[in-house]
Amino acid sequence: MTKRVLLLAGTREARELAISLAGDESWHVIASLAGVTDAPAQLPVETRTGGFGGTDGLADYLRNDRIEAVIDATHPFAAQMTNNAVAACRRSSVPLLRVERAPWTPPQDANWIRVATLEAAAQTLPAGARAFLTVGANSLVPFSHRQDVWFLVRTMDAPSAAPLAQCEMIVGAPPADSREDARLMCKHRITHLVTKNAGGTAYAKLEAAADLSIPTIMVDRPPAPDVDCVSVVADAVKWLRHLAATS
Ligand code: NAP
């Protein structure tokens, strides 16, 4: 009989997993989006949108919707959702797998200043810096008190408000070619790159900073959840196949 799996989405990995599992005979996939993106990519599986209402709400959802497995493929920095999934699945005895892409490692000759939080990243910038900020549209507020820093902000979605005193905004996807980002950094006389260790394809900015000897203030990932974790989508599919065969 077909089982029901909840896929916590919002990433490229979640989309790839939804594509891999669309039409699967063993698993009916319900993908879940937070609803924070203006025009999310359509997924080829049943999709719901919006928060569950914390751990209690998610535990209720798992019970009411007869969910038999959860795959948490949210972003490496979506710590609240990940922690809620761990707690709700534990309480409900529902098997949970985390899919989390590998973190970036520094390019050759890079100067990485690693920090634990966005607040620490903001503190690390020296007065008068010209910072290229690529931390996401919802992560700008911790930098708002740095009125002595000029920011070039690049985000995928337009932020609801630009809370920075001195800034220029670019809305759009990052380039694949590091020379393009190097030109951008030179044009704006960037002195620091500030980013989160999201991993994935947006690596060109890190190479560009290294090539230009621009220090990168890198926000490390939140602590890893206490749950089984894979870094590639194919291993998540294997996990589901095994679960279907053994339960
Ligand atoms: P978060 O801080 O971990 O979560 C905040 C709340 O948003 C959660 O408690 C939950 O609300 C709701 N939520 C988050 N992901 C959800 C999902 N997939 N389905 C339903 N509700 C969800 O998350 P975030 O950092 O704001 O990220 C929100 C979404 O954007 C995630 O899906 C994530 O994968 C994606 N994203 C995040 C980043 C980033 O840098 N953080 C970057 C790219 C994409 P309730 O407590 O009410 O259930």
Short mmCIF file of C-alpha atoms and ligand atoms in Angstrom, two decimals:
data_model
loop_
_atom_site.label_atom_id
_atom_site.label_comp_id
_atom_site.label_asym_id
_atom_site.label_seq_id
_atom_site.Cartn_x
_atom_site.Cartn_y
_atom_site.Cartn_z
CA MET A 1 0.00 0.00 0.00
CA THR A 2 1.18 3.54 -0.73
CA LYS A 3 2.61 5.36 2.29
CA ARG A 4 2.58 9.09 2.95
CA VAL A 5 5.82 11.07 3.34
CA LEU A 6 6.03 14.73 4.31
CA LEU A 7 8.84 16.56 2.49
CA LEU A 8 9.89 19.78 4.22
CA ALA A 9 11.00 21.79 1.21
CA GLY A 10 12.34 25.18 0.13
CA THR A 11 15.65 24.03 -1.38
CA ARG A 12 17.05 22.68 -4.63
CA GLU A 13 17.49 19.28 -2.94
CA ALA A 14 13.80 19.18 -1.98
CA ARG A 15 12.82 19.99 -5.56
CA GLU A 16 15.10 17.24 -6.90
CA LEU A 17 13.66 14.78 -4.41
CA ALA A 18 10.10 15.71 -5.36
CA ILE A 19 10.99 15.13 -9.02
CA SER A 20 12.58 11.75 -8.19
CA LEU A 21 9.54 10.61 -6.20
CA ALA A 22 6.72 11.97 -8.39
CA GLY A 23 4.60 9.01 -9.41
CA ASP A 24 6.40 6.66 -7.01
CA GLU A 25 4.36 3.54 -6.25
CA SER A 26 5.49 3.18 -2.64
CA TRP A 27 5.34 6.79 -1.45
CA HIS A 28 2.80 9.59 -1.87
CA VAL A 29 4.72 12.84 -1.31
CA ILE A 30 3.28 15.93 0.36
CA ALA A 31 5.77 18.78 -0.02
CA SER A 32 5.62 21.66 2.43
CA LEU A 33 6.73 25.22 1.70
CA ALA A 34 7.05 27.96 4.32
CA GLY A 35 5.44 30.46 1.96
CA VAL A 36 8.26 33.00 2.20
CA THR A 37 9.24 33.00 -1.49
CA ASP A 38 7.33 35.24 -3.90
CA ALA A 39 7.17 32.77 -6.81
CA PRO A 40 8.33 29.33 -5.65
CA ALA A 41 9.21 26.77 -8.30
CA GLN A 42 6.27 24.42 -8.87
CA LEU A 43 6.77 20.93 -7.48
CA PRO A 44 5.38 17.84 -9.30
CA VAL A 45 3.81 16.49 -6.08
CA GLU A 46 0.99 17.50 -3.71
CA THR A 47 2.09 20.75 -2.06
CA ARG A 48 0.92 22.59 1.05
CA THR A 49 2.08 26.07 2.11
CA GLY A 50 2.59 27.80 5.47
CA GLY A 51 3.83 27.00 8.97
CA PHE A 52 2.38 24.16 11.03
CA GLY A 53 2.24 26.10 14.32
CA GLY A 54 5.44 24.96 16.02
CA THR A 55 6.26 21.48 17.26
CA ASP A 56 2.74 20.85 18.59
CA GLY A 57 1.17 21.87 15.29
CA LEU A 58 3.52 19.66 13.31
CA ALA A 59 2.88 16.68 15.61
CA ASP A 60 -0.89 17.21 15.09
CA TYR A 61 -0.37 17.41 11.33
CA LEU A 62 1.63 14.16 11.28
CA ARG A 63 -1.16 12.38 13.15
CA ASN A 64 -4.13 13.89 11.29
CA ASP A 65 -2.58 13.40 7.85
CA ARG A 66 -1.35 9.86 8.63
CA ILE A 67 2.26 10.71 7.77
CA GLU A 68 4.56 7.67 7.96
CA ALA A 69 7.91 9.36 7.27
CA VAL A 70 9.35 12.87 7.16
CA ILE A 71 12.21 14.14 5.05
CA ASP A 72 13.58 17.47 6.20
CA ALA A 73 15.21 19.01 3.14
CA THR A 74 14.99 22.59 4.37
CA HIS A 75 17.91 25.00 4.08
CA PRO A 76 20.96 24.42 6.32
CA PHE A 77 20.10 27.67 8.15
CA ALA A 78 16.39 26.88 8.65
CA ALA A 79 17.18 25.72 12.19
CA GLN A 80 13.77 26.37 13.70
CA MET A 81 11.96 24.12 11.22
CA THR A 82 14.62 21.43 11.58
CA ASN A 83 14.43 21.45 15.39
CA ASN A 84 10.62 21.32 15.27
CA ALA A 85 10.78 18.34 12.90
CA VAL A 86 13.15 16.47 15.22
CA ALA A 87 10.94 17.09 18.26
CA ALA A 88 7.61 16.33 16.53
CA CYS A 89 8.86 13.15 14.83
CA ARG A 90 10.39 11.90 18.07
CA ARG A 91 7.15 12.52 19.93
CA SER A 92 5.07 10.87 17.18
CA SER A 93 7.51 7.98 16.53
CA VAL A 94 7.66 8.93 12.84
CA PRO A 95 10.97 8.15 11.05
CA LEU A 96 12.84 11.32 10.05
CA LEU A 97 15.72 11.88 7.64
CA ARG A 98 17.59 15.14 7.20
CA VAL A 99 18.92 16.03 3.72
CA GLU A 100 21.60 18.67 4.06
CA ARG A 101 24.00 19.58 1.28
CA ALA A 102 27.71 19.63 2.12
CA PRO A 103 29.11 22.93 3.41
CA TRP A 104 31.57 24.93 1.33
CA THR A 105 35.28 24.69 1.95
CA PRO A 106 37.59 27.66 1.26
CA PRO A 107 38.99 28.10 -2.27
CA GLN A 108 42.77 28.14 -2.54
CA ASP A 109 44.37 31.25 -0.95
CA ALA A 110 41.07 32.35 0.59
CA ASN A 111 41.06 34.36 3.80
CA TRP A 112 38.00 33.15 5.70
CA ILE A 113 37.04 34.71 9.01
CA ARG A 114 34.60 32.20 10.48
CA VAL A 115 31.89 33.40 12.86
CA ALA A 116 28.99 31.65 14.58
CA THR A 117 26.17 34.13 13.99
CA LEU A 118 25.01 36.96 11.74
CA GLU A 119 25.40 39.31 14.73
CA ALA A 120 29.07 38.29 15.05
CA ALA A 121 29.53 38.85 11.31
CA ALA A 122 28.16 42.38 11.67
CA GLN A 123 30.52 43.05 14.60
CA THR A 124 33.52 41.78 12.64
CA LEU A 125 33.22 44.39 9.87
CA PRO A 126 35.61 47.30 10.47
CA ALA A 127 34.35 50.89 10.38
CA GLY A 128 34.36 52.23 6.82
CA ALA A 129 34.18 48.78 5.23
CA ARG A 130 32.42 48.27 1.88
CA ALA A 131 30.76 44.88 2.34
CA PHE A 132 29.21 42.55 -0.25
CA LEU A 133 26.37 40.99 1.75
CA THR A 134 24.90 37.70 0.42
CA VAL A 135 23.15 36.32 3.51
CA GLY A 136 19.54 36.27 2.24
CA ALA A 137 16.70 38.76 2.24
CA ASN A 138 15.50 37.74 5.71
CA SER A 139 18.91 38.06 7.37
CA LEU A 140 19.68 41.77 6.90
CA VAL A 141 18.43 43.16 10.22
CA PRO A 142 21.53 42.11 12.26
CA PHE A 143 23.55 44.50 10.05
CA SER A 144 21.23 47.49 10.43
CA HIS A 145 23.17 49.13 13.27
CA ARG A 146 26.33 49.31 11.12
CA GLN A 147 25.64 52.77 9.74
CA ASP A 148 29.40 53.20 9.33
CA VAL A 149 29.53 50.43 6.66
CA TRP A 150 28.41 50.61 3.02
CA PHE A 151 26.65 47.44 1.78
CA LEU A 152 26.16 45.89 -1.64
CA VAL A 153 23.29 43.47 -0.98
CA ARG A 154 22.44 40.61 -3.36
CA THR A 155 19.32 38.54 -2.67
CA MET A 156 17.20 36.07 -4.66
CA ASP A 157 13.95 37.70 -3.47
CA ALA A 158 13.47 41.42 -2.83
CA PRO A 159 13.53 42.07 0.93
CA SER A 160 10.28 43.45 2.38
CA ALA A 161 12.31 46.40 3.71
CA ALA A 162 15.93 47.43 3.24
CA PRO A 163 16.99 48.08 6.83
CA LEU A 164 20.48 49.34 5.95
CA ALA A 165 21.44 53.02 6.03
CA GLN A 166 23.93 52.91 3.14
CA CYS A 167 23.29 50.20 0.58
CA GLU A 168 22.73 49.25 -3.01
CA MET A 169 20.48 46.27 -3.81
CA ILE A 170 20.79 43.60 -6.48
CA VAL A 171 17.89 41.16 -6.74
CA GLY A 172 18.59 38.01 -8.72
CA ALA A 173 20.51 34.77 -8.94
CA PRO A 174 24.29 34.78 -8.46
CA PRO A 175 26.48 34.19 -11.54
CA ALA A 176 28.19 30.86 -12.15
CA ASP A 177 31.38 32.56 -13.35
CA SER A 178 33.65 33.98 -10.64
CA ARG A 179 35.01 36.61 -13.08
CA GLU A 180 31.56 38.20 -13.15
CA ASP A 181 31.52 38.50 -9.36
CA ALA A 182 35.13 39.72 -9.38
CA ARG A 183 34.12 42.54 -11.77
CA LEU A 184 31.18 43.42 -9.50
CA MET A 185 33.40 43.51 -6.40
CA CYS A 186 35.99 45.69 -8.15
CA LYS A 187 33.34 48.07 -9.50
CA HIS A 188 31.98 48.65 -5.99
CA ARG A 189 35.43 48.67 -4.29
CA ILE A 190 34.34 45.86 -1.98
CA THR A 191 36.60 45.28 1.04
CA HIS A 192 34.75 42.29 2.62
CA LEU A 193 32.43 39.51 1.48
CA VAL A 194 29.87 38.44 4.11
CA THR A 195 27.97 35.19 3.57
CA LYS A 196 26.48 32.12 5.26
CA ASN A 197 27.91 28.65 4.68
CA ALA A 198 24.88 27.50 2.71
CA GLY A 199 26.84 25.16 0.42
CA GLY A 200 25.56 24.44 -3.08
CA THR A 201 26.17 26.12 -6.40
CA ALA A 202 26.69 29.78 -5.42
CA TYR A 203 30.46 29.33 -5.05
CA ALA A 204 31.66 31.91 -7.60
CA LYS A 205 31.63 34.78 -5.09
CA LEU A 206 33.99 32.82 -2.81
CA GLU A 207 36.45 32.26 -5.66
CA ALA A 208 36.21 35.90 -6.69
CA ALA A 209 36.94 37.11 -3.14
CA ALA A 210 39.91 34.75 -2.89
CA ASP A 211 41.26 35.88 -6.28
CA LEU A 212 41.02 39.54 -5.20
CA SER A 213 42.44 38.85 -1.68
CA ILE A 214 39.18 40.13 -0.18
CA PRO A 215 38.49 38.58 3.25
CA THR A 216 35.30 36.50 3.54
CA ILE A 217 33.35 36.69 6.78
CA MET A 218 31.71 33.25 6.78
CA VAL A 219 28.80 32.51 9.11
CA ASP A 220 29.00 28.86 10.14
CA ARG A 221 25.95 26.61 10.14
CA PRO A 222 23.82 26.21 13.24
CA PRO A 223 24.55 23.07 15.31
CA ALA A 224 23.69 19.85 13.45
CA PRO A 225 20.42 18.24 14.57
CA ASP A 226 20.54 14.86 16.32
CA VAL A 227 19.04 12.91 13.43
CA ASP A 228 20.12 10.65 10.54
CA CYS A 229 21.45 12.87 7.77
CA VAL A 230 22.43 12.42 4.12
CA SER A 231 23.94 15.01 1.80
CA VAL A 232 22.70 13.77 -1.58
CA VAL A 233 19.18 13.24 -2.85
CA ALA A 234 19.87 9.69 -4.15
CA ASP A 235 20.58 8.56 -0.58
CA ALA A 236 17.25 9.97 0.59
CA VAL A 237 15.49 7.95 -2.12
CA LYS A 238 17.37 4.82 -0.93
CA TRP A 239 16.30 5.54 2.67
CA LEU A 240 12.66 5.69 1.62
CA ARG A 241 12.93 2.50 -0.46
CA HIS A 242 14.44 0.69 2.53
CA LEU A 243 11.75 2.04 4.85
CA ALA A 244 8.98 0.94 2.47
CA ALA A 245 10.49 -2.53 2.25
CA THR A 246 10.96 -3.01 5.99
CA SER A 247 7.89 -1.41 7.56
P1 NAP B 1 13.06 28.68 10.04
O1 NAP B 1 13.52 29.94 10.69
O2 NAP B 1 13.76 27.42 10.39
O3 NAP B 1 11.51 28.45 10.30
C1 NAP B 1 10.64 29.43 10.82
C2 NAP B 1 9.24 28.88 10.73
O4 NAP B 1 8.80 28.89 9.36
C3 NAP B 1 9.10 27.43 11.17
O5 NAP B 1 9.03 27.32 12.58
C4 NAP B 1 7.84 27.03 10.45
O6 NAP B 1 6.69 27.60 11.07
C5 NAP B 1 7.98 27.74 9.12
N1 NAP B 1 8.63 26.91 8.11
C6 NAP B 1 9.94 26.88 7.75
N2 NAP B 1 10.14 26.02 6.75
C7 NAP B 1 8.93 25.47 6.47
C8 NAP B 1 8.47 24.52 5.53
N3 NAP B 1 9.31 23.95 4.62
N4 NAP B 1 7.15 24.19 5.53
C9 NAP B 1 6.29 24.78 6.42
N5 NAP B 1 6.66 25.70 7.33
C10 NAP B 1 7.97 26.04 7.35
O7 NAP B 1 13.06 28.84 8.46
P2 NAP B 1 13.65 30.01 7.56
O8 NAP B 1 15.11 30.07 7.75
O9 NAP B 1 12.80 31.22 7.76
O10 NAP B 1 13.37 29.39 6.12
C11 NAP B 1 12.06 29.35 5.60
C12 NAP B 1 12.06 28.52 4.34
O11 NAP B 1 12.95 29.10 3.40
C13 NAP B 1 12.50 27.08 4.56
O12 NAP B 1 11.63 26.25 3.85
C14 NAP B 1 13.91 27.04 4.01
O13 NAP B 1 14.21 25.79 3.43
C15 NAP B 1 13.89 28.14 2.97
N6 NAP B 1 15.18 28.84 2.83
C16 NAP B 1 15.80 29.35 3.91
C17 NAP B 1 17.02 29.99 3.77
C18 NAP B 1 17.79 30.56 4.95
O14 NAP B 1 18.87 31.12 4.75
N7 NAP B 1 17.30 30.41 6.18
C19 NAP B 1 17.59 30.10 2.48
C20 NAP B 1 16.92 29.56 1.39
C21 NAP B 1 15.72 28.93 1.57
P3 NAP B 1 5.84 26.81 12.17
O15 NAP B 1 6.65 26.82 13.43
O16 NAP B 1 4.58 27.59 12.25
O17 NAP B 1 5.62 25.41 11.65
#
